[in-house]
Amino acid sequence: MRLADATWTDADALDTNLAVLPVGSTEQHGPHAPLGTDHVTAETVAETAASNYDREVVVAPPLTVGVSEEHRQFTGTLWVSPETFRANVREVTESLASHGWDRVVVVNGHGGNVPALGEVCQRVTRDGDAYAVPFTWFDAVGDHSDDMGHAGPLETAFLRHTHPKLVREDRLDDAREGASDHWGDWQSHTNLAVDSAEFSENGVVGDPTEGDADRGEELLSLAADALCDLLDAVGDRDPTRPPHK
């Protein structure tokens, strides 16, 4: 059930304790992909998995602004602090739990959210308000994950399959020419760069022309299947914390 499309009486009649909360960002994705890429992909994975799953699942509206200050030099990027992001995720998760949807998988589409998301899900679970776990879709696509950059082959492929009208096909060559081939500026296993503009001319990391719609179809299938497996595990797991030793 897409919560935003339901009435409160529809929601009240739903017999489930499972929910998915998509989170992403509004940030630059090069000259060819939309600012909303990360929340669009997260919501698509969440909705596809919920549709395929054999139990009812609540799909919450996406949180569309994340921890994205590393892209601040590129116009249109919006960001919040990690503290604000954690508070937002926590309070929405607590809202879901208050209605009985207290097993929550937070489906993430933005790498910059990962540290804060892991922290807040642990905090929510330890405090007993809900059982919350993070899931980042591009970590769950097998060997494809090795190609994850930024607005590169994976995200471009995904959008070409699911939202082809959002990809500016005539700008793909420019996106490739101005891209970095890897994330960051590394020395002694340490990233010296703080912002993406330090190492990428146009914000792209990786070659977006290597991401076609067929690959996007496979990415969505892999991510949605992995999320369904996770929903099984979350639904069956006893989240009770061990007592003090």
GROMACS .gro file of C-alpha atoms in nm:
model
  245
    1MET     CA    1   0.000   0.000   0.000
    2ARG     CA    2   0.130   0.342  -0.099
    3LEU     CA    3   0.046   0.540   0.211
    4ALA     CA    4   0.022   0.871   0.024
    5ASP     CA    5  -0.250   0.731  -0.203
    6ALA     CA    6  -0.455   0.564   0.071
    7THR     CA    7  -0.724   0.707   0.295
    8TRP     CA    8  -0.681   0.680   0.669
    9THR     CA    9  -0.954   0.415   0.677
   10ASP     CA   10  -0.768   0.213   0.412
   11ALA     CA   11  -0.455   0.237   0.623
   12ASP     CA   12  -0.643   0.143   0.939
   13ALA     CA   13  -0.775  -0.174   0.778
   14LEU     CA   14  -0.431  -0.294   0.674
   15ASP     CA   15  -0.311  -0.602   0.863
   16THR     CA   16   0.067  -0.581   0.868
   17ASN     CA   17   0.354  -0.464   1.082
   18LEU     CA   18   0.592  -0.412   0.787
   19ALA     CA   19   0.679  -0.078   0.631
   20VAL     CA   20   0.939   0.055   0.392
   21LEU     CA   21   1.058   0.415   0.408
   22PRO     CA   22   1.241   0.537   0.096
   23VAL     CA   23   1.511   0.797   0.155
   24GLY     CA   24   1.739   0.967  -0.093
   25SER     CA   25   1.850   1.317  -0.180
   26THR     CA   26   1.801   1.611  -0.409
   27GLU     CA   27   2.146   1.669  -0.554
   28GLN     CA   28   2.337   1.704  -0.877
   29HIS     CA   29   2.364   1.399  -1.098
   30GLY     CA   30   2.566   1.547  -1.380
   31PRO     CA   31   2.424   1.719  -1.687
   32HIS     CA   32   2.216   1.419  -1.793
   33ALA     CA   33   2.031   1.286  -1.487
   34PRO     CA   34   1.779   1.461  -1.260
   35LEU     CA   35   1.845   1.610  -0.919
   36GLY     CA   36   1.592   1.367  -0.776
   37THR     CA   37   1.774   1.053  -0.893
   38ASP     CA   38   1.846   0.916  -0.547
   39HIS     CA   39   1.496   0.942  -0.406
   40VAL     CA   40   1.339   0.830  -0.737
   41THR     CA   41   1.548   0.513  -0.744
   42ALA     CA   42   1.490   0.439  -0.375
   43GLU     CA   43   1.114   0.480  -0.407
   44THR     CA   44   1.106   0.265  -0.721
   45VAL     CA   45   1.291  -0.020  -0.548
   46ALA     CA   46   1.065   0.009  -0.243
   47GLU     CA   47   0.745   0.006  -0.448
   48THR     CA   48   0.859  -0.278  -0.674
   49ALA     CA   49   0.956  -0.497  -0.379
   50ALA     CA   50   0.631  -0.422  -0.197
   51SER     CA   51   0.437  -0.509  -0.511
   52ASN     CA   52   0.623  -0.839  -0.550
   53TYR     CA   53   0.614  -0.936  -0.182
   54ASP     CA   54   0.364  -1.198  -0.065
   55ARG     CA   55   0.256  -1.000   0.242
   56GLU     CA   56   0.113  -0.652   0.279
   57VAL     CA   57   0.372  -0.377   0.315
   58VAL     CA   58   0.321  -0.007   0.381
   59VAL     CA   59   0.524   0.215   0.145
   60ALA     CA   60   0.579   0.549   0.315
   61PRO     CA   61   0.633   0.870   0.116
   62PRO     CA   62   1.003   0.930   0.043
   63LEU     CA   63   1.230   1.164   0.235
   64THR     CA   64   1.376   1.359  -0.055
   65VAL     CA   65   1.653   1.570   0.104
   66GLY     CA   66   1.953   1.399   0.260
   67VAL     CA   67   2.313   1.441   0.369
   68SER     CA   68   2.443   1.591   0.044
   69GLU     CA   69   2.661   1.888   0.125
   70GLU     CA   70   2.946   1.726  -0.067
   71HIS     CA   71   2.763   1.832  -0.386
   72ARG     CA   72   2.695   2.191  -0.275
   73GLN     CA   73   2.892   2.359  -0.557
   74PHE     CA   74   2.642   2.227  -0.813
   75THR     CA   75   2.324   2.434  -0.846
   76GLY     CA   76   2.003   2.275  -0.723
   77THR     CA   77   2.163   2.052  -0.463
   78LEU     CA   78   1.981   2.062  -0.130
   79TRP     CA   79   2.109   1.922   0.196
   80VAL     CA   80   2.048   1.883   0.566
   81SER     CA   81   2.293   1.805   0.844
   82PRO     CA   82   2.340   1.446   0.959
   83GLU     CA   83   2.166   1.544   1.283
   84THR     CA   84   1.859   1.672   1.099
   85PHE     CA   85   1.853   1.368   0.872
   86ARG     CA   86   1.871   1.130   1.168
   87ALA     CA   87   1.592   1.318   1.347
   88ASN     CA   88   1.375   1.311   1.036
   89VAL     CA   89   1.420   0.936   0.982
   90ARG     CA   90   1.366   0.863   1.349
   91GLU     CA   91   1.048   1.068   1.385
   92VAL     CA   92   0.891   0.930   1.067
   93THR     CA   93   0.981   0.577   1.177
   94GLU     CA   94   0.824   0.645   1.516
   95SER     CA   95   0.511   0.773   1.340
   96LEU     CA   96   0.487   0.450   1.142
   97ALA     CA   97   0.540   0.244   1.457
   98SER     CA   98   0.263   0.432   1.638
   99HIS     CA   99   0.016   0.280   1.391
  100GLY     CA  100   0.154  -0.070   1.439
  101TRP     CA  101   0.396  -0.069   1.144
  102ASP     CA  102   0.694  -0.120   1.371
  103ARG     CA  103   0.916  -0.330   1.144
  104VAL     CA  104   1.067  -0.065   0.914
  105VAL     CA  105   1.320  -0.108   0.635
  106VAL     CA  106   1.466   0.227   0.533
  107VAL     CA  107   1.537   0.196   0.160
  108ASN     CA  108   1.824   0.429   0.070
  109GLY     CA  109   1.942   0.562  -0.265
  110HIS     CA  110   2.221   0.801  -0.158
  111GLY     CA  111   2.568   0.703  -0.043
  112GLY     CA  112   2.608   1.015   0.170
  113ASN     CA  113   2.317   0.902   0.389
  114VAL     CA  114   2.475   0.571   0.484
  115PRO     CA  115   2.664   0.660   0.805
  116ALA     CA  116   2.380   0.862   0.957
  117LEU     CA  117   2.122   0.606   0.848
  118GLY     CA  118   2.307   0.320   1.014
  119GLU     CA  119   2.333   0.518   1.335
  120VAL     CA  120   1.966   0.617   1.353
  121CYS     CA  121   1.837   0.268   1.274
  122GLN     CA  122   2.050   0.125   1.554
  123ARG     CA  123   1.926   0.393   1.792
  124VAL     CA  124   1.560   0.335   1.707
  125THR     CA  125   1.600  -0.039   1.754
  126ARG     CA  126   1.794  -0.009   2.081
  127ASP     CA  127   1.537   0.231   2.226
  128GLY     CA  128   1.258  -0.010   2.142
  129ASP     CA  129   1.037   0.229   1.945
  130ALA     CA  130   1.057   0.007   1.636
  131TYR     CA  131   1.280  -0.243   1.464
  132ALA     CA  132   1.450  -0.039   1.191
  133VAL     CA  133   1.713  -0.156   0.944
  134PRO     CA  134   1.887   0.025   0.658
  135PHE     CA  135   1.898  -0.106   0.300
  136THR     CA  136   2.098   0.070   0.028
  137TRP     CA  137   1.980  -0.063  -0.306
  138PHE     CA  138   2.305  -0.033  -0.502
  139ASP     CA  139   2.486  -0.247  -0.243
  140ALA     CA  140   2.246  -0.531  -0.320
  141VAL     CA  141   2.297  -0.582  -0.694
  142GLY     CA  142   2.581  -0.834  -0.694
  143ASP     CA  143   2.889  -0.763  -0.905
  144HIS     CA  144   2.721  -0.454  -1.050
  145SER     CA  145   2.796  -0.277  -0.722
  146ASP     CA  146   3.160  -0.250  -0.827
  147ASP     CA  147   3.056   0.001  -1.093
  148MET     CA  148   2.871   0.235  -0.860
  149GLY     CA  149   3.003   0.587  -0.899
  150HIS     CA  150   2.783   0.893  -0.915
  151ALA     CA  151   2.541   0.949  -1.202
  152GLY     CA  152   2.750   0.682  -1.371
  153PRO     CA  153   2.656   0.350  -1.532
  154LEU     CA  154   2.433   0.209  -1.257
  155GLU     CA  155   2.212   0.507  -1.186
  156THR     CA  156   2.189   0.593  -1.555
  157ALA     CA  157   2.095   0.236  -1.643
  158PHE     CA  158   1.834   0.226  -1.369
  159LEU     CA  159   1.669   0.548  -1.487
  160ARG     CA  160   1.686   0.445  -1.853
  161HIS     CA  161   1.475   0.142  -1.757
  162THR     CA  162   1.234   0.297  -1.508
  163HIS     CA  163   1.215   0.670  -1.598
  164PRO     CA  164   1.365   0.710  -1.947
  165LYS     CA  165   1.213   1.054  -2.002
  166LEU     CA  166   1.420   1.190  -1.712
  167VAL     CA  167   1.752   1.103  -1.879
  168ARG     CA  168   1.889   1.370  -2.115
  169GLU     CA  169   2.024   1.134  -2.378
  170ASP     CA  170   2.178   1.415  -2.583
  171ARG     CA  171   2.405   1.507  -2.291
  172LEU     CA  172   2.553   1.166  -2.220
  173ASP     CA  173   2.873   1.224  -2.417
  174ASP     CA  174   2.933   1.550  -2.229
  175ALA     CA  175   2.865   1.371  -1.903
  176ARG     CA  176   3.127   1.111  -1.986
  177GLU     CA  177   3.386   1.368  -2.097
  178GLY     CA  178   3.361   1.570  -1.774
  179ALA     CA  179   3.348   1.272  -1.540
  180SER     CA  180   3.600   1.137  -1.294
  181ASP     CA  181   3.681   0.768  -1.318
  182HIS     CA  182   3.663   0.719  -0.940
  183TRP     CA  183   3.530   0.886  -0.628
  184GLY     CA  184   3.767   1.108  -0.432
  185ASP     CA  185   4.133   1.203  -0.427
  186TRP     CA  186   4.321   0.932  -0.242
  187GLN     CA  187   4.654   0.918  -0.063
  188SER     CA  188   4.761   0.648   0.183
  189HIS     CA  189   4.409   0.498   0.181
  190THR     CA  190   4.268   0.837   0.280
  191ASN     CA  191   4.033   1.052   0.073
  192LEU     CA  192   4.173   1.405   0.075
  193ALA     CA  193   3.870   1.552  -0.106
  194VAL     CA  194   3.573   1.690   0.086
  195ASP     CA  195   3.344   1.787  -0.203
  196SER     CA  196   3.277   1.614  -0.535
  197ALA     CA  197   3.368   1.930  -0.729
  198GLU     CA  198   3.730   1.874  -0.625
  199PHE     CA  199   3.766   1.569  -0.848
  200SER     CA  200   3.480   1.578  -1.101
  201GLU     CA  201   3.433   1.859  -1.352
  202ASN     CA  202   3.059   1.803  -1.396
  203GLY     CA  203   2.973   1.593  -1.092
  204VAL     CA  204   2.977   1.257  -1.268
  205VAL     CA  205   3.185   0.961  -1.150
  206GLY     CA  206   3.200   0.671  -1.394
  207ASP     CA  207   3.089   0.637  -1.754
  208PRO     CA  208   2.712   0.681  -1.784
  209THR     CA  209   2.710   0.556  -2.143
  210GLU     CA  210   2.783   0.207  -2.007
  211GLY     CA  211   2.442   0.195  -1.841
  212ASP     CA  212   2.168   0.078  -2.076
  213ALA     CA  213   1.803  -0.001  -2.003
  214ASP     CA  214   1.858  -0.378  -2.005
  215ARG     CA  215   2.113  -0.342  -1.731
  216GLY     CA  216   1.870  -0.118  -1.545
  217GLU     CA  217   1.604  -0.386  -1.561
  218GLU     CA  218   1.845  -0.635  -1.406
  219LEU     CA  219   1.946  -0.386  -1.136
  220LEU     CA  220   1.586  -0.327  -1.034
  221SER     CA  221   1.514  -0.699  -1.027
  222LEU     CA  222   1.819  -0.775  -0.811
  223ALA     CA  223   1.754  -0.491  -0.569
  224ALA     CA  224   1.383  -0.569  -0.533
  225ASP     CA  225   1.450  -0.940  -0.478
  226ALA     CA  226   1.710  -0.858  -0.213
  227LEU     CA  227   1.465  -0.625  -0.040
  228CYS     CA  228   1.197  -0.895  -0.039
  229ASP     CA  229   1.443  -1.133   0.126
  230LEU     CA  230   1.523  -0.865   0.383
  231LEU     CA  231   1.154  -0.808   0.454
  232ASP     CA  232   1.122  -1.181   0.527
  233ALA     CA  233   1.413  -1.163   0.771
  234VAL     CA  234   1.287  -0.847   0.939
  235GLY     CA  235   0.935  -0.984   0.969
  236ASP     CA  236   1.052  -1.311   1.125
  237ARG     CA  237   1.326  -1.180   1.355
  238ASP     CA  238   1.281  -1.134   1.728
  239PRO     CA  239   1.410  -0.779   1.785
  240THR     CA  240   1.420  -0.809   2.165
  241ARG     CA  241   1.752  -0.682   2.300
  242PRO     CA  242   1.960  -0.921   2.514
  243PRO     CA  243   1.949  -0.851   2.889
  244HIS     CA  244   2.240  -0.705   3.083
  245LYS     CA  245   2.501  -0.971   3.159
   0.00000   0.00000   0.00000
